[in-house]
Coordinates of N, CA and C in Angstrom, one line a residue:
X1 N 0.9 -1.2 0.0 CA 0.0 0.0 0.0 C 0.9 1.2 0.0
X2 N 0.6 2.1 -0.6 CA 1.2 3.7 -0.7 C 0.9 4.5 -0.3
X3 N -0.3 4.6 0.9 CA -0.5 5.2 1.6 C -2.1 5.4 1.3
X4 N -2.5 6.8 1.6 CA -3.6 7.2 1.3 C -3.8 8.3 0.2
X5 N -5.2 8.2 -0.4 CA -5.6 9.6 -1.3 C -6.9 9.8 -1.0
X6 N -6.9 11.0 -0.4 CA -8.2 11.6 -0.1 C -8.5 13.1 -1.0
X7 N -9.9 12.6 -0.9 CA -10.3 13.5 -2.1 C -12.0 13.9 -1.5
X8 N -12.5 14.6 -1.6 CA -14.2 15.5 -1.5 C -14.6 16.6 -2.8
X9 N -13.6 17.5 -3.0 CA -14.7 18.5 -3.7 C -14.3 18.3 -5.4
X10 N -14.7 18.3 -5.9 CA -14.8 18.3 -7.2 C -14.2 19.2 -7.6
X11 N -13.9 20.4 -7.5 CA -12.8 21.3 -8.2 C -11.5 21.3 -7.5
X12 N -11.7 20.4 -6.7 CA -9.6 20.0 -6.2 C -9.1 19.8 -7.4
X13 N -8.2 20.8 -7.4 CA -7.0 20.5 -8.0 C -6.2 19.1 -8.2
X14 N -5.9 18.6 -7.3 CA -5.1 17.2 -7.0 C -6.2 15.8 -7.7
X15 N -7.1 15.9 -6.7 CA -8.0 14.4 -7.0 C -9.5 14.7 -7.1
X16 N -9.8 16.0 -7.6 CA -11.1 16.6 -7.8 C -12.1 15.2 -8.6
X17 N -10.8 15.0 -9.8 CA -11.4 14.0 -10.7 C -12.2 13.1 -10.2
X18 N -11.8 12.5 -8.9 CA -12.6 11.5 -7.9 C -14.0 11.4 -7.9
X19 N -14.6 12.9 -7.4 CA -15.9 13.2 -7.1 C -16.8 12.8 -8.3
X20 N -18.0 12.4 -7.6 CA -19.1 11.8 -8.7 C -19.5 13.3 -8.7
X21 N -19.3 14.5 -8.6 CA -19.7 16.0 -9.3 C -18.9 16.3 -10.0
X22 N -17.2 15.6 -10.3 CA -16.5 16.3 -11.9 C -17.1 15.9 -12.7
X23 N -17.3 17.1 -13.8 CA -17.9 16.7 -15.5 C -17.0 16.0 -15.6
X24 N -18.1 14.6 -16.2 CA -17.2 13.9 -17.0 C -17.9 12.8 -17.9
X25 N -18.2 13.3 -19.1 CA -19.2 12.7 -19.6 C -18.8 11.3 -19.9
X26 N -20.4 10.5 -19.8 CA -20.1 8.7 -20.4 C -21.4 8.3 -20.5
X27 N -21.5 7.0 -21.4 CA -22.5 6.6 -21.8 C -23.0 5.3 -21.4
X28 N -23.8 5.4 -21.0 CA -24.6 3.9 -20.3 C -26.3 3.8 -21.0
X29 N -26.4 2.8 -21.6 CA -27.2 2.7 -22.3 C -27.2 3.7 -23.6
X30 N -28.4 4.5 -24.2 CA -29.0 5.0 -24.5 C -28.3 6.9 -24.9
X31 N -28.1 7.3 -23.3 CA -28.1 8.2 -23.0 C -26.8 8.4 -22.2
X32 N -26.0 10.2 -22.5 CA -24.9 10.4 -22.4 C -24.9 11.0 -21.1
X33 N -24.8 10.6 -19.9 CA -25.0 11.4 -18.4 C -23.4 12.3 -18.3
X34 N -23.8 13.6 -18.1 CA -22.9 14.4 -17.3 C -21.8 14.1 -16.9
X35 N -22.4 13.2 -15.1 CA -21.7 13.4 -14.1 C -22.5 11.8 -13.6
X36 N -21.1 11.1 -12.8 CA -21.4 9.9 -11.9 C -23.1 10.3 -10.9
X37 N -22.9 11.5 -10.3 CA -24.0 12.0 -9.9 C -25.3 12.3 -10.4
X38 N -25.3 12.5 -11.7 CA -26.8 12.4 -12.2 C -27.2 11.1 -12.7
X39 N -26.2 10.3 -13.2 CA -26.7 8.4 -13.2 C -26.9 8.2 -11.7
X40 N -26.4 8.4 -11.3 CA -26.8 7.5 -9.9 C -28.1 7.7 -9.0
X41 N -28.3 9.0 -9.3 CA -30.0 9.8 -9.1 C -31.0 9.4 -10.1
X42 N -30.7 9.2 -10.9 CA -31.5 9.4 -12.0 C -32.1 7.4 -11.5
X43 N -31.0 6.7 -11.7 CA -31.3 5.3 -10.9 C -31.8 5.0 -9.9
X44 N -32.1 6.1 -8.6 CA -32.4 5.7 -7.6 C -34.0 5.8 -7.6
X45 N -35.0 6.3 -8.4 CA -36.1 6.7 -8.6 C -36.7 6.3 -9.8
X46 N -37.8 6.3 -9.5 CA -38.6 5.1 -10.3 C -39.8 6.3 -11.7
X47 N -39.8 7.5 -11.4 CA -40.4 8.6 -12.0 C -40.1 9.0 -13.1
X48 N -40.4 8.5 -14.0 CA -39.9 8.8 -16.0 C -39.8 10.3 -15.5
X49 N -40.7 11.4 -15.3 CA -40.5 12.6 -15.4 C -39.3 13.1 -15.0
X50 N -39.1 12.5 -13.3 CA -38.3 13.6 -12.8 C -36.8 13.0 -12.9
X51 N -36.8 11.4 -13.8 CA -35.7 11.1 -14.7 C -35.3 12.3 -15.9
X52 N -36.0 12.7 -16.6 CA -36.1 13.5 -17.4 C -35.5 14.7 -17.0
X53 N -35.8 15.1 -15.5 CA -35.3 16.4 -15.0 C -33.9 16.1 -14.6
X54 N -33.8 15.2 -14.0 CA -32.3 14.6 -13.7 C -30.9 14.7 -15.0
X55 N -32.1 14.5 -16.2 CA -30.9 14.0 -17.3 C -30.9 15.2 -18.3
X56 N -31.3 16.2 -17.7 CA -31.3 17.4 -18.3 C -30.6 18.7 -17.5
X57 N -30.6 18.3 -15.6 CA -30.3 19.4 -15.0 C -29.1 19.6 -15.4
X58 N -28.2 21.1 -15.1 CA -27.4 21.6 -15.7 C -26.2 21.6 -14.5
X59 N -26.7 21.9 -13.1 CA -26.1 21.7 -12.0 C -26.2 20.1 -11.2
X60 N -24.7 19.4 -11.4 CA -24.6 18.2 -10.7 C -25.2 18.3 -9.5
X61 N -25.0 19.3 -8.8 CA -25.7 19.2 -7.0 C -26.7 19.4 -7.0
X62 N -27.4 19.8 -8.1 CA -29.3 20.1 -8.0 C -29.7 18.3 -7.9
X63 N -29.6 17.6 -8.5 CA -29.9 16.5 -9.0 C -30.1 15.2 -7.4
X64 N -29.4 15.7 -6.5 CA -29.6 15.1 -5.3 C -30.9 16.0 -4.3
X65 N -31.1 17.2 -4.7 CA -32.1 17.8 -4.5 C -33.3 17.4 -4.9
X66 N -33.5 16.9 -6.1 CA -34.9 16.5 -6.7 C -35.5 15.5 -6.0
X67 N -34.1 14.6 -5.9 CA -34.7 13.4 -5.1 C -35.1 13.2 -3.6
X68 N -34.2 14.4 -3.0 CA -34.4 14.4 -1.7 C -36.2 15.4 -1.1
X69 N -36.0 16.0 -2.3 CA -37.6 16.7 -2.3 C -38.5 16.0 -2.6
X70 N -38.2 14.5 -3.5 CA -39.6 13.6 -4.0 C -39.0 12.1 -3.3
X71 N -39.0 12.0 -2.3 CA -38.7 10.5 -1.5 C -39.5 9.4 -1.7
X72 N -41.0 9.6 -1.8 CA -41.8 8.7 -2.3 C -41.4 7.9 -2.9
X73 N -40.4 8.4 -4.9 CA -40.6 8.0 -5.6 C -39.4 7.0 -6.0
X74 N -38.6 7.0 -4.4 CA -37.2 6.1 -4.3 C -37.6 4.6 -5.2
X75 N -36.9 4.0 -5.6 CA -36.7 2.2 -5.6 C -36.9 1.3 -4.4
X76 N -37.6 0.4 -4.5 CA -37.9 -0.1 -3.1 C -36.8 -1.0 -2.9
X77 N -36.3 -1.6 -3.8 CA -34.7 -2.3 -4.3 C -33.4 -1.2 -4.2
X78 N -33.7 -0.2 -3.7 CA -32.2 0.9 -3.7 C -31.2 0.1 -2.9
X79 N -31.8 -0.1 -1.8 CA -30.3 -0.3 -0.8 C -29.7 -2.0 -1.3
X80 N -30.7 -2.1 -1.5 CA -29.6 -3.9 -2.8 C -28.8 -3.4 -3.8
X81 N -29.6 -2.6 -4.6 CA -28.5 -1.7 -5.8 C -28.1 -0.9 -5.6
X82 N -27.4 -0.3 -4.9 CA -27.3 0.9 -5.0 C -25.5 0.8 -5.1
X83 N -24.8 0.6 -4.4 CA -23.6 -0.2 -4.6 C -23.4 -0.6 -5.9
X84 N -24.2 -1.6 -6.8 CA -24.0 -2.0 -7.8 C -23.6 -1.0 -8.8
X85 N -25.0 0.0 -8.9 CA -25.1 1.3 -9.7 C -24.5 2.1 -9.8
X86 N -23.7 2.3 -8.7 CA -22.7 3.3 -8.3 C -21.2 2.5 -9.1
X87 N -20.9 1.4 -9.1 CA -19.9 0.8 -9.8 C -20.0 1.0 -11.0
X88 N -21.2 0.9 -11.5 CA -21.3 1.1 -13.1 C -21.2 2.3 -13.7
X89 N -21.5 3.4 -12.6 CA -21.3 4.2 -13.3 C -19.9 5.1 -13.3
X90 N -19.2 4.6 -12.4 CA -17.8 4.9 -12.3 C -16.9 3.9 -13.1
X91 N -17.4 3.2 -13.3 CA -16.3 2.1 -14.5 C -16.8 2.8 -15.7
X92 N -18.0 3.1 -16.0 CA -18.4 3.6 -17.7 C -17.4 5.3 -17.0
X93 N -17.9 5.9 -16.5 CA -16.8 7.1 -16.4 C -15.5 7.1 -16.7
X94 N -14.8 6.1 -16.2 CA -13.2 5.9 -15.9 C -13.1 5.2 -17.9
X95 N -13.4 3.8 -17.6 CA -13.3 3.4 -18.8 C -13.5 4.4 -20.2
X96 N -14.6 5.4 -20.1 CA -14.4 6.2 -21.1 C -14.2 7.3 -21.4
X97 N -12.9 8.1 -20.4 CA -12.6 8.9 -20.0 C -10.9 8.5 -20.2
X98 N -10.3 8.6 -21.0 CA -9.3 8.0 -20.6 C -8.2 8.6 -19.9
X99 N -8.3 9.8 -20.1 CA -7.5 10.8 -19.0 C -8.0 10.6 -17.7
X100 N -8.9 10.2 -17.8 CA -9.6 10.0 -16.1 C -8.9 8.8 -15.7
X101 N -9.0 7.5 -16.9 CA -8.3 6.7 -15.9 C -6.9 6.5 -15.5
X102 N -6.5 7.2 -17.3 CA -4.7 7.2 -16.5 C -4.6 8.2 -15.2
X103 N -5.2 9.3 -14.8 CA -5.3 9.8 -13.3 C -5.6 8.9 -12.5
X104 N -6.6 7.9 -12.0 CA -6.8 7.3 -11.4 C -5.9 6.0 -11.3
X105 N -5.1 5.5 -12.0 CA -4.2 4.5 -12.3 C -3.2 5.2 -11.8
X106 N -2.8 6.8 -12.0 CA -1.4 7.1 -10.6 C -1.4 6.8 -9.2
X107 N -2.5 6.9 -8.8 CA -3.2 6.6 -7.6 C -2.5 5.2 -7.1
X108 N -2.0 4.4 -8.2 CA -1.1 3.3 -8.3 C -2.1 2.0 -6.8
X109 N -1.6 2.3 -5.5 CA -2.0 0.6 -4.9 C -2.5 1.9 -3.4
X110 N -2.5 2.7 -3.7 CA -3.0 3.7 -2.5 C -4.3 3.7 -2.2
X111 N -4.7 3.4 -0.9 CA -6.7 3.5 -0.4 C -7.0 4.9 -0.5
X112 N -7.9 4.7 -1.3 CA -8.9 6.1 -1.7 C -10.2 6.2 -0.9
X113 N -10.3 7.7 -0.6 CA -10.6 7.8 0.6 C -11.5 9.3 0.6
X114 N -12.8 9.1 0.4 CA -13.6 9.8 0.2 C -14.3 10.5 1.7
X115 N -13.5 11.7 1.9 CA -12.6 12.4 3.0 C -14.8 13.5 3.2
X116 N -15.6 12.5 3.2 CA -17.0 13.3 3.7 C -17.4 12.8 4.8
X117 N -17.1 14.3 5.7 CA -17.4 14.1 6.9 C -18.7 14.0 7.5
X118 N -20.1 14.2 6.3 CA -21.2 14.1 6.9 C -21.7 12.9 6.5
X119 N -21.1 12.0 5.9 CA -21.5 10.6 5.2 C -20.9 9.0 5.5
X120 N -21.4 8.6 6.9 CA -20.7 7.5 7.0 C -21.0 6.3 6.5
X121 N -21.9 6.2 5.3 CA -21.0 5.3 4.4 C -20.8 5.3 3.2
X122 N -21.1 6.5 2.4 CA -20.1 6.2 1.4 C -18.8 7.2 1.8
X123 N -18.8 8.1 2.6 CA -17.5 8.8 3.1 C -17.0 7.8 4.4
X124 N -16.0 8.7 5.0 CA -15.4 8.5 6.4 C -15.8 9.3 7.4
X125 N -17.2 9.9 7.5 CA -18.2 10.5 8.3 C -17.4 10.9 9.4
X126 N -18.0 11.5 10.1 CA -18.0 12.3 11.7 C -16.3 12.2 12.0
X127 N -16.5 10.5 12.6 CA -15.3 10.3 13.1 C -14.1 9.7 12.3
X128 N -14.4 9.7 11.4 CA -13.6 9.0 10.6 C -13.3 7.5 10.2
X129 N -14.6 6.9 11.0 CA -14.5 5.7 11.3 C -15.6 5.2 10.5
X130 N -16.0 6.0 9.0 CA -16.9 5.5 7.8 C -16.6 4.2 7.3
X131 N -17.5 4.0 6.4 CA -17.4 2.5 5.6 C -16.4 2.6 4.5
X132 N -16.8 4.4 3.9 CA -15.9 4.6 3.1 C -15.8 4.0 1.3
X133 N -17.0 3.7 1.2 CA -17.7 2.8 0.2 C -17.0 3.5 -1.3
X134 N -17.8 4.5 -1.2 CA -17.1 5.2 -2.6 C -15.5 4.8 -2.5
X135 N -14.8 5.5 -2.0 CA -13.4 5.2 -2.0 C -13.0 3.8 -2.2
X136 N -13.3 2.7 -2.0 CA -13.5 1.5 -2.0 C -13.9 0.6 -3.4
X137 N -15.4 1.7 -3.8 CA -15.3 1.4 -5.1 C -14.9 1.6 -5.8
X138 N -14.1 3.1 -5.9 CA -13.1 3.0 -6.7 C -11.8 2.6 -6.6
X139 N -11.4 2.0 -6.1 CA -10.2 1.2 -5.7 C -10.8 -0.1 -6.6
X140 N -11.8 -0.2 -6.7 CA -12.1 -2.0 -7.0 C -12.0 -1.7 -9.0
X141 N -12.3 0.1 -9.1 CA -12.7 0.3 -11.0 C -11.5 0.4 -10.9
X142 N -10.1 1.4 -10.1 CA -8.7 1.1 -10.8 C -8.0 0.2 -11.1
X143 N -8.6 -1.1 -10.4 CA -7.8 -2.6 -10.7 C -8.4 -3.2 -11.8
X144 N -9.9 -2.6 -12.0 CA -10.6 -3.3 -12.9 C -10.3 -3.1 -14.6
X145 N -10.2 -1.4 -14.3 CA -9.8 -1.2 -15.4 C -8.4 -0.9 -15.8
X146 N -7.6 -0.8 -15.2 CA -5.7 -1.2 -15.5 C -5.8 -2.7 -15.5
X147 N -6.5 -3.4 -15.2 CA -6.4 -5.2 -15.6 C -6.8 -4.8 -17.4
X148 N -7.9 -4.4 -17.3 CA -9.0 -4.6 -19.2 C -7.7 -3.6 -19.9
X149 N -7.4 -2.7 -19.4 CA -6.1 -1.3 -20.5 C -5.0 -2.3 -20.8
X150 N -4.0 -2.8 -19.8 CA -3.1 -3.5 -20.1 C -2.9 -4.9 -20.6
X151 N -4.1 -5.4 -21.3 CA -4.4 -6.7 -21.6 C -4.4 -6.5 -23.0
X152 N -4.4 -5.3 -23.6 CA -4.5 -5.2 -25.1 C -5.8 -5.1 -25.9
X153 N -6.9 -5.0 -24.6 CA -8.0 -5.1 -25.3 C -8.1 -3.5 -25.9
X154 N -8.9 -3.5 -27.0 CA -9.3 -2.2 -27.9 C -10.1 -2.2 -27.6
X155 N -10.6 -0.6 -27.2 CA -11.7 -0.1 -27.3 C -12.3 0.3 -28.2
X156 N -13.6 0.9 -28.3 CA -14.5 1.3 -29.1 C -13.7 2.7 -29.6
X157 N -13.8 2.8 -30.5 CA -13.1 4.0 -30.9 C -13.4 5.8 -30.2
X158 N -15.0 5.6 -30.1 CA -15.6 6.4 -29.5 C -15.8 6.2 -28.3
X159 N -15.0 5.4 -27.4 CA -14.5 5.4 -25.9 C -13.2 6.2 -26.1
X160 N -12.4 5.8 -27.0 CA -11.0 6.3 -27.0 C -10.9 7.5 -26.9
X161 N -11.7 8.1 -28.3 CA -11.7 9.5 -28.8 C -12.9 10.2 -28.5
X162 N -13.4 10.6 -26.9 CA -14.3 10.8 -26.3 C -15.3 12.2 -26.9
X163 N -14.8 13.1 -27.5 CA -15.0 13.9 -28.1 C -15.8 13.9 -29.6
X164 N -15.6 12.4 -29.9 CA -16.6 11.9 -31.1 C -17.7 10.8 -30.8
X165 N -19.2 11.3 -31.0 CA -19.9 10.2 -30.3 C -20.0 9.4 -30.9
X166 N -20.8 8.5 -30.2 CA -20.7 6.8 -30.5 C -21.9 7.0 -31.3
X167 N -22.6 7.9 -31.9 CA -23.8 8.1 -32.5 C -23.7 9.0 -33.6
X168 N -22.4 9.6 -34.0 CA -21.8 10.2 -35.2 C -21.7 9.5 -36.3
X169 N -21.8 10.2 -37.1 CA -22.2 9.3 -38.7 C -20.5 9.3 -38.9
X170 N -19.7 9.9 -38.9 CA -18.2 9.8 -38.5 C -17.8 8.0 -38.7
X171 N -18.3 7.4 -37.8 CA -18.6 5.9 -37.7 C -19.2 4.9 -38.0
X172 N -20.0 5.4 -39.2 CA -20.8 4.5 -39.9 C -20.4 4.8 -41.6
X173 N -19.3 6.0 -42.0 CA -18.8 6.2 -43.3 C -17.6 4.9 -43.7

């Protein structure tokens, strides 16, 4: 181990990249989400509409707002998935991001450490003595994906070259 990397706000300089609030666009199904943050809201709730508001808000921090204002319309399955959902959307992030993941691959064998003090479990809450989950899961997407990068596998082109979508006629000439 190489110690620790701790990381919280999304415009840090150092490990900002971390936060499910850096822009950083990727594709999971259908649709091109922002930010780890608006997939992961947009999943927790079962409401076509206020999905629609989620995958259109402009501010990553509104988007935990929506939900926290409409609780009703949670998953009654969230706390089974929620873990899951949260991985997927940090592997489609990292994986197609690739600046993101060579950042996160310096991070090399170091515990990441999602330094929120009001969140004991996916931060290191109050006392520090969080679950620490997020940090955790990304520790499990840097092995996952430095295992899939250095195996030779090729990606989609439009993973590579993030800036051309996967829905450009660019790729069908």
């Amino acid at each position: 181990m190489e110690g620790k990397v701790f990381f919280y706000f999304h415009e840090d300089a150092n490990y900002g990249f971390l936060s499910n609030l850096f822009p950083s666009p990727f594709w999971i199904g259908s649709f091109q989400w922002p930010t780890v943050e608006h997939y992961f809201y947009a999943k927790m709730i079962t409401s076509g509409d206020f999905i629609e508001e989620i995958k259109t808000c402009k501010v990553a921090k509104r988007v935990k707002e929506i939900v926290a204002n409409n609780n009703e319309i949670i998953r009654s399955n969230w706390e089974a998935i929620k873990e899951n959902t949260m991985y997927d959307a940090l592997h489609a992030k990292f994986l197609q991001n690739i600046k993101l993941a060579d950042l996160l691959s310096e991070t090399k064998e170091s515990e990441i450490v999602f330094n929120d003090k009001s969140d004991s479990y996916w931060g290191v809450g109050k006392n520090g003595d969080g679950e620490n989950k997020l940090g955790l899961l990304l520790c499990k997407v840097r092995d996952d994906i430095c295992c899939t990068l250095n195996t030779g596998v090729i990606l989609p082109p439009w993973i590579k070259y993030k800036g051309i979508s996967c829905e450009d006629l660019f790729w069908r000439m």
